[in-house]
Short mmCIF file of C-alpha atoms in Angstrom, two decimals:
data_model
loop_
_atom_site.label_atom_id
_atom_site.label_comp_id
_atom_site.label_asym_id
_atom_site.label_seq_id
_atom_site.Cartn_x
_atom_site.Cartn_y
_atom_site.Cartn_z
CA MET A 1 98.50 118.45 130.93
CA ASP A 2 99.52 115.19 132.58
CA LYS A 3 99.26 111.79 130.93
CA LYS A 4 95.99 110.87 132.62
CA GLU A 5 94.28 114.05 131.41
CA LEU A 6 95.73 113.58 127.94
CA ILE A 7 94.42 110.03 127.77
CA TYR A 8 90.90 111.19 128.69
CA GLN A 9 91.04 114.04 126.17
CA LEU A 10 92.25 111.66 123.45
CA LYS A 11 89.32 109.35 124.09
CA GLN A 12 86.89 112.26 123.76
CA GLN A 13 88.55 113.45 120.55
CA ILE A 14 88.57 109.97 119.00
CA ILE A 15 84.90 109.42 119.79
CA LYS A 16 84.04 112.74 118.15
CA GLN A 17 86.37 112.52 115.16
CA LEU A 18 85.48 108.92 114.32
CA ASN A 19 81.75 109.22 115.03
CA LEU A 20 81.80 106.41 117.58
CA SER A 21 78.22 107.04 118.52
CA GLY A 22 77.11 105.46 121.76
CA LYS A 23 80.67 105.19 123.09
CA THR A 24 81.92 107.13 126.11
CA PRO A 25 85.53 107.63 127.25
CA GLU A 26 84.82 105.13 130.02
CA ASP A 27 84.05 102.44 127.41
CA ILE A 28 87.57 102.62 126.00
CA GLY A 29 90.31 100.96 128.03
CA ASP A 30 93.65 102.78 128.11
CA ASP A 31 95.44 99.73 126.74
CA ASP A 32 92.66 98.28 124.57
CA PRO A 33 93.71 97.67 120.95
CA LEU A 34 92.28 100.40 118.72
CA PHE A 35 92.05 98.22 115.62
CA VAL A 36 90.31 94.94 114.81
CA GLU A 37 89.36 93.22 118.07
CA GLY A 38 89.42 96.36 120.25
CA LEU A 39 87.51 99.41 119.08
CA GLY A 40 87.25 97.83 115.63
CA LEU A 41 88.72 100.78 113.76
CA ASP A 42 89.58 100.41 110.07
CA SER A 43 92.09 101.86 107.59
CA ILE A 44 90.05 105.04 107.03
CA ASP A 45 89.97 105.57 110.80
CA ALA A 46 93.77 105.25 110.81
CA LEU A 47 93.93 108.17 108.39
CA GLU A 48 91.57 110.14 110.64
CA LEU A 49 93.88 109.49 113.60
CA ILE A 50 96.79 110.91 111.59
CA VAL A 51 94.66 114.00 110.84
CA LEU A 52 93.71 114.24 114.53
CA LEU A 53 97.38 114.27 115.60
CA GLN A 54 98.11 117.05 113.13
CA GLN A 55 94.96 119.06 113.82
CA GLU A 56 94.92 118.89 117.62
CA TYR A 57 98.59 118.40 118.53
CA ASN A 58 100.46 119.82 115.54
CA ILE A 59 102.28 116.52 115.13
CA LYS A 60 102.99 115.23 111.65
CA LEU A 61 103.69 111.53 111.35
CA LYS A 62 107.03 111.31 109.56
CA ASN A 63 106.75 107.66 108.64
CA ALA A 64 103.35 106.02 108.04
CA GLU A 65 104.73 102.67 109.26
CA GLU A 66 105.19 104.20 112.71
CA GLY A 67 101.40 104.28 112.88
CA GLN A 68 101.21 100.58 113.70
CA THR A 69 103.07 101.22 116.96
CA ILE A 70 101.70 104.66 117.79
CA PHE A 71 98.04 103.74 117.22
CA ARG A 72 98.16 100.43 119.09
CA SER A 73 96.20 101.88 122.02
CA ILE A 74 95.27 105.17 123.66
CA THR A 75 98.27 104.81 125.97
CA THR A 76 100.71 104.43 123.08
CA MET A 77 99.18 107.47 121.38
CA ALA A 78 99.51 109.52 124.57
CA ASP A 79 103.12 108.40 125.04
CA TYR A 80 103.94 109.45 121.48
CA ILE A 81 102.29 112.86 121.88
CA LEU A 82 104.12 113.54 125.17
CA GLU A 83 107.40 112.41 123.62
CA GLN A 84 106.93 114.72 120.61
CA GLN A 85 105.91 117.64 122.80
CA ALA A 86 108.93 117.12 125.05
CA GLY A 87 111.19 116.95 121.99
CA ALA A 88 109.71 120.17 120.62
CA ALA A 89 110.20 121.94 123.96
CA ASN A 90 113.92 121.03 124.10
CA MET B 1 52.26 101.16 77.04
CA SER B 2 53.99 100.13 80.19
CA LEU B 3 57.26 98.32 79.90
CA LYS B 4 56.93 94.90 81.53
CA GLN B 5 59.47 92.22 82.32
CA LYS B 6 58.24 88.65 82.02
CA ASP B 7 58.49 86.51 85.14
CA ILE B 8 59.89 89.30 87.34
CA TYR B 9 57.85 90.54 90.28
CA ILE B 10 57.99 93.31 92.86
CA SER B 11 58.18 91.44 96.16
CA GLY B 12 58.70 94.44 98.43
CA SER B 13 58.86 98.22 98.56
CA VAL B 14 60.02 100.77 101.09
CA CYS B 15 59.66 104.52 101.13
CA ILE B 16 61.44 106.91 103.50
CA ARG B 17 60.44 110.55 103.16
CA ASN B 18 58.90 113.29 105.27
CA ARG B 19 60.35 111.54 108.35
CA THR B 20 58.09 108.56 107.69
CA VAL B 21 59.09 104.99 106.86
CA ARG B 22 56.62 102.91 104.86
CA SER B 23 56.93 99.26 103.97
CA GLY B 24 54.44 98.58 101.19
CA ASP B 25 51.34 100.49 102.26
CA LYS B 26 52.07 100.25 106.01
CA ILE B 27 53.68 102.97 108.07
CA VAL B 28 56.54 101.33 109.95
CA PHE B 29 57.81 104.38 111.79
CA LYS B 30 57.30 108.13 111.97
CA SER B 31 60.02 110.26 113.52
CA ASP B 32 59.39 113.33 115.67
CA GLU B 33 60.32 116.65 114.09
CA SER B 34 62.64 117.35 117.00
CA ALA B 35 64.53 114.04 116.88
CA ASP B 36 67.60 113.33 114.82
CA LEU B 37 66.15 111.28 111.96
CA PHE B 38 69.01 108.83 111.54
CA SER B 39 69.49 108.20 115.27
CA SER B 40 65.74 107.51 115.49
CA LEU B 41 65.85 105.18 112.48
CA TYR B 42 68.83 103.33 113.93
CA GLU B 43 67.10 102.77 117.23
CA LYS B 44 63.53 102.14 116.11
CA LEU B 45 64.38 99.99 113.11
CA ASP B 46 66.86 97.98 115.19
CA ILE B 47 69.61 98.40 112.62
CA ASP B 48 72.39 97.28 115.02
CA TYR B 49 75.35 98.19 112.80
CA PRO B 50 77.77 100.62 114.50
CA LYS B 51 79.33 101.57 111.17
CA PHE B 52 76.01 103.27 110.35
CA PHE B 53 77.11 106.31 112.36
CA LYS B 54 80.25 106.77 110.30
CA MET B 55 78.32 106.94 107.04
CA ASP B 56 77.24 110.06 105.21
CA ALA B 57 73.52 110.85 105.03
CA LEU B 58 73.03 109.19 101.63
CA CYS B 59 74.48 105.90 102.86
CA LYS B 60 72.54 106.06 106.12
CA LEU B 61 69.33 106.59 104.18
CA GLY B 62 70.07 103.75 101.74
CA THR B 63 71.13 101.38 104.51
CA ALA B 64 68.00 102.13 106.55
CA ALA B 65 65.75 101.59 103.51
CA ALA B 66 67.53 98.34 102.61
CA HIS B 67 67.25 97.18 106.22
CA VAL B 68 63.46 97.50 106.15
CA LEU B 69 63.17 96.14 102.60
CA LEU B 70 65.16 92.98 103.39
CA LYS B 71 63.54 92.24 106.74
CA ASP B 72 61.70 89.15 105.48
CA PHE B 73 63.87 88.44 102.45
CA ASP B 74 65.17 84.88 102.27
CA LYS B 75 68.69 85.59 101.09
CA SER B 76 69.67 81.94 101.45
CA ALA B 77 67.53 81.14 98.40
CA TYR B 78 70.13 82.88 96.20
CA GLN B 79 73.85 82.91 95.59
CA PRO B 80 75.43 86.25 96.61
CA GLN B 81 76.39 86.93 92.98
CA GLU B 82 72.72 86.57 91.96
CA LEU B 83 71.80 89.59 94.10
CA GLY B 84 72.06 92.97 92.36
CA ILE B 85 71.54 96.62 93.26
CA VAL B 86 70.52 99.39 90.84
CA LEU B 87 69.88 102.84 92.31
CA SER B 88 69.45 106.36 91.06
CA ASN B 89 69.10 109.94 92.25
CA LYS B 90 69.32 113.56 91.15
CA SER B 91 71.76 115.02 93.69
CA GLY B 92 74.61 112.53 93.41
CA SER B 93 76.72 112.78 96.57
CA ILE B 94 76.38 116.56 96.87
CA GLU B 95 76.10 116.67 100.67
CA ALA B 96 79.25 114.59 101.14
CA ASP B 97 80.98 116.68 98.44
CA ILE B 98 80.17 119.91 100.28
CA ASN B 99 81.19 118.51 103.67
CA TYR B 100 84.48 117.30 102.26
CA PHE B 101 85.09 120.61 100.51
CA GLU B 102 84.53 122.47 103.79
CA SER B 103 86.90 120.13 105.66
CA SER B 104 89.55 120.60 102.97
CA LYS B 105 89.85 124.27 103.92
CA THR B 106 91.65 123.13 107.08
CA PHE B 107 92.37 119.40 107.34
CA PRO B 108 90.80 117.27 104.57
CA SER B 109 88.93 114.44 106.21
CA PRO B 110 89.58 110.94 104.79
CA SER B 111 86.34 109.66 106.24
CA LEU B 112 84.37 112.37 104.43
CA PHE B 113 86.31 111.86 101.21
CA VAL B 114 85.32 108.20 100.92
CA TYR B 115 81.66 109.19 100.55
CA THR B 116 82.18 111.65 97.69
CA LEU B 117 80.73 109.27 95.10
CA PRO B 118 77.01 108.40 94.98
CA ASN B 119 77.58 104.70 94.29
CA ILE B 120 79.24 104.25 97.69
CA VAL B 121 75.73 103.67 99.06
CA ILE B 122 75.58 100.54 96.92
CA GLY B 123 78.88 99.40 98.40
CA GLU B 124 77.63 99.94 101.94
CA ILE B 125 74.43 97.97 101.29
CA SER B 126 76.41 95.22 99.53
CA ILE B 127 78.79 94.86 102.47
CA ARG B 128 76.05 94.91 105.07
CA TYR B 129 73.67 92.49 103.35
CA GLY B 130 76.03 90.34 101.27
CA PHE B 131 74.94 91.38 97.76
CA LYS B 132 77.72 90.52 95.32
CA GLY B 133 76.04 90.68 91.90
CA GLU B 134 75.93 93.40 89.26
CA ASN B 135 75.25 96.94 90.40
CA ALA B 136 74.88 100.40 88.93
CA PHE B 137 74.04 103.93 90.03
CA PHE B 138 72.38 106.41 87.67
CA ILE B 139 71.86 110.16 87.92
CA SER B 140 68.64 111.57 86.48
CA GLU B 141 66.53 114.65 87.12
CA GLN B 142 63.70 112.51 88.39
CA PHE B 143 62.93 108.88 89.05
CA ASP B 144 62.73 107.03 85.75
CA PRO B 145 60.91 103.71 86.28
CA GLU B 146 61.01 102.81 82.57
CA TRP B 147 64.81 102.94 82.62
CA ILE B 148 65.03 100.96 85.87
CA VAL B 149 62.70 98.27 84.50
CA PHE B 150 64.70 98.11 81.27
CA TYR B 151 68.10 97.99 82.98
CA VAL B 152 67.22 95.60 85.80
CA GLY B 153 65.26 93.40 83.38
CA ASN B 154 68.40 93.15 81.28
CA LEU B 155 70.43 92.13 84.32
CA VAL B 156 67.91 89.40 85.10
CA GLN B 157 67.70 88.14 81.54
CA HIS B 158 71.37 88.32 80.58
CA GLN B 159 73.58 88.77 83.66
CA GLY B 160 72.37 86.05 86.01
CA ILE B 161 70.68 88.38 88.52
CA LYS B 162 67.71 86.72 90.24
CA ALA B 163 66.87 89.32 92.88
CA CYS B 164 67.65 93.01 92.91
CA ILE B 165 67.21 96.09 95.06
CA CYS B 166 66.34 98.99 92.79
CA GLY B 167 64.93 102.49 93.03
CA TRP B 168 65.76 106.00 94.17
CA VAL B 169 67.80 107.42 97.05
CA ASP B 170 68.37 111.16 97.26
CA VAL B 171 69.64 113.61 99.88
CA GLU B 172 69.82 117.35 99.37
CA ASN B 173 69.50 120.23 101.83
CA ASP B 174 68.51 117.85 104.62
CA GLU B 175 65.66 116.47 102.53
CA TYR B 176 65.64 112.70 102.42
CA ASP B 177 63.87 110.63 99.81
CA ALA B 178 64.29 106.87 99.44
CA ARG B 179 62.02 104.59 97.38
CA PHE B 180 63.36 101.07 97.22
CA PHE B 181 61.94 98.02 95.51
CA LEU B 182 62.91 94.40 95.87
CA ILE B 183 62.32 92.47 92.68
CA GLU B 184 62.64 88.73 92.31
CA GLN B 185 62.53 86.39 89.38
CA GLY B 186 59.87 83.69 89.34
CA LYS B 187 58.16 84.62 92.61
CA ASP B 188 54.71 85.27 91.23
CA ASN B 189 52.82 87.41 93.73
CA GLY B 190 50.66 89.08 91.10
CA LEU B 191 52.61 92.35 91.13
CA ASN B 192 54.60 92.38 87.91
CA PHE B 193 57.81 94.37 87.66
CA THR B 194 56.48 97.19 85.50
CA ALA B 195 57.06 100.92 85.39
CA ASP B 196 53.40 101.54 86.13
CA ASN B 197 53.46 99.34 89.22
CA MET B 198 56.61 101.09 90.45
CA ARG B 199 55.01 104.46 89.83
CA ALA B 200 51.87 103.37 91.70
CA VAL B 201 53.94 102.44 94.75
CA PHE B 202 55.76 105.77 94.47
CA SER B 203 52.54 107.71 94.54
CA GLN B 204 51.28 106.11 97.79
CA GLU B 205 51.51 109.01 100.21
#
């Protein structure tokens, strides 16, 4: 899966997992902030994103503080997933 | 003899059951059998609160009932800490408990876990509508208006509450039952805050 496909899939998964009713993948910009002024996610949503990474991509966040960087936007999430998958493949 | 609280009046009531929303004796909305009840309520009642979709069924039901109940309520007449909420039900948060239990077999869901207490519905209503006074949630086999009148009356007389949402909100096996009352101190509309008057509103079907 290339980065573009991954980004679209992530948007679909986030909408479903976080019950963002009325939102479509097209409503979420690749680089939009996920928290506060962007999608307006909260701390419980952050925990759901950690679960999503584990459930869908078998990635366990080693350090919760990394979340601030990883969950900044859909692009940063996709970059992190691709990086982890590449690391696991090597 | 009916328990009665001096100078406290029922200024509004809302009932949501059998896919029908009533405000006082008027039907506000009736949902089709085929439609998703909460999506219909959100749209038709103009709730306009995206967080609604993240809530469990109990909180959605309570928020929808409060939304209708407070439509014409002049909140600016009170301080936030003078606004209380006292609710009750028989099923607690059983639906959220079951959903969380099921999720915990694979990946426990934080967003399901946060709804595994019945009084969370009070928190959601408080956040949405700015109620910051005393609150309580009681579990009883059936609606107990005498207890509600006693408890809420005590809050008004001794805890500085001047207006309060009170009543019943229950969800079990996809059956939804909300009966909310808005009571206010000193707003004499002829309908005293009594158990009999609450019961009479309850029986309007």
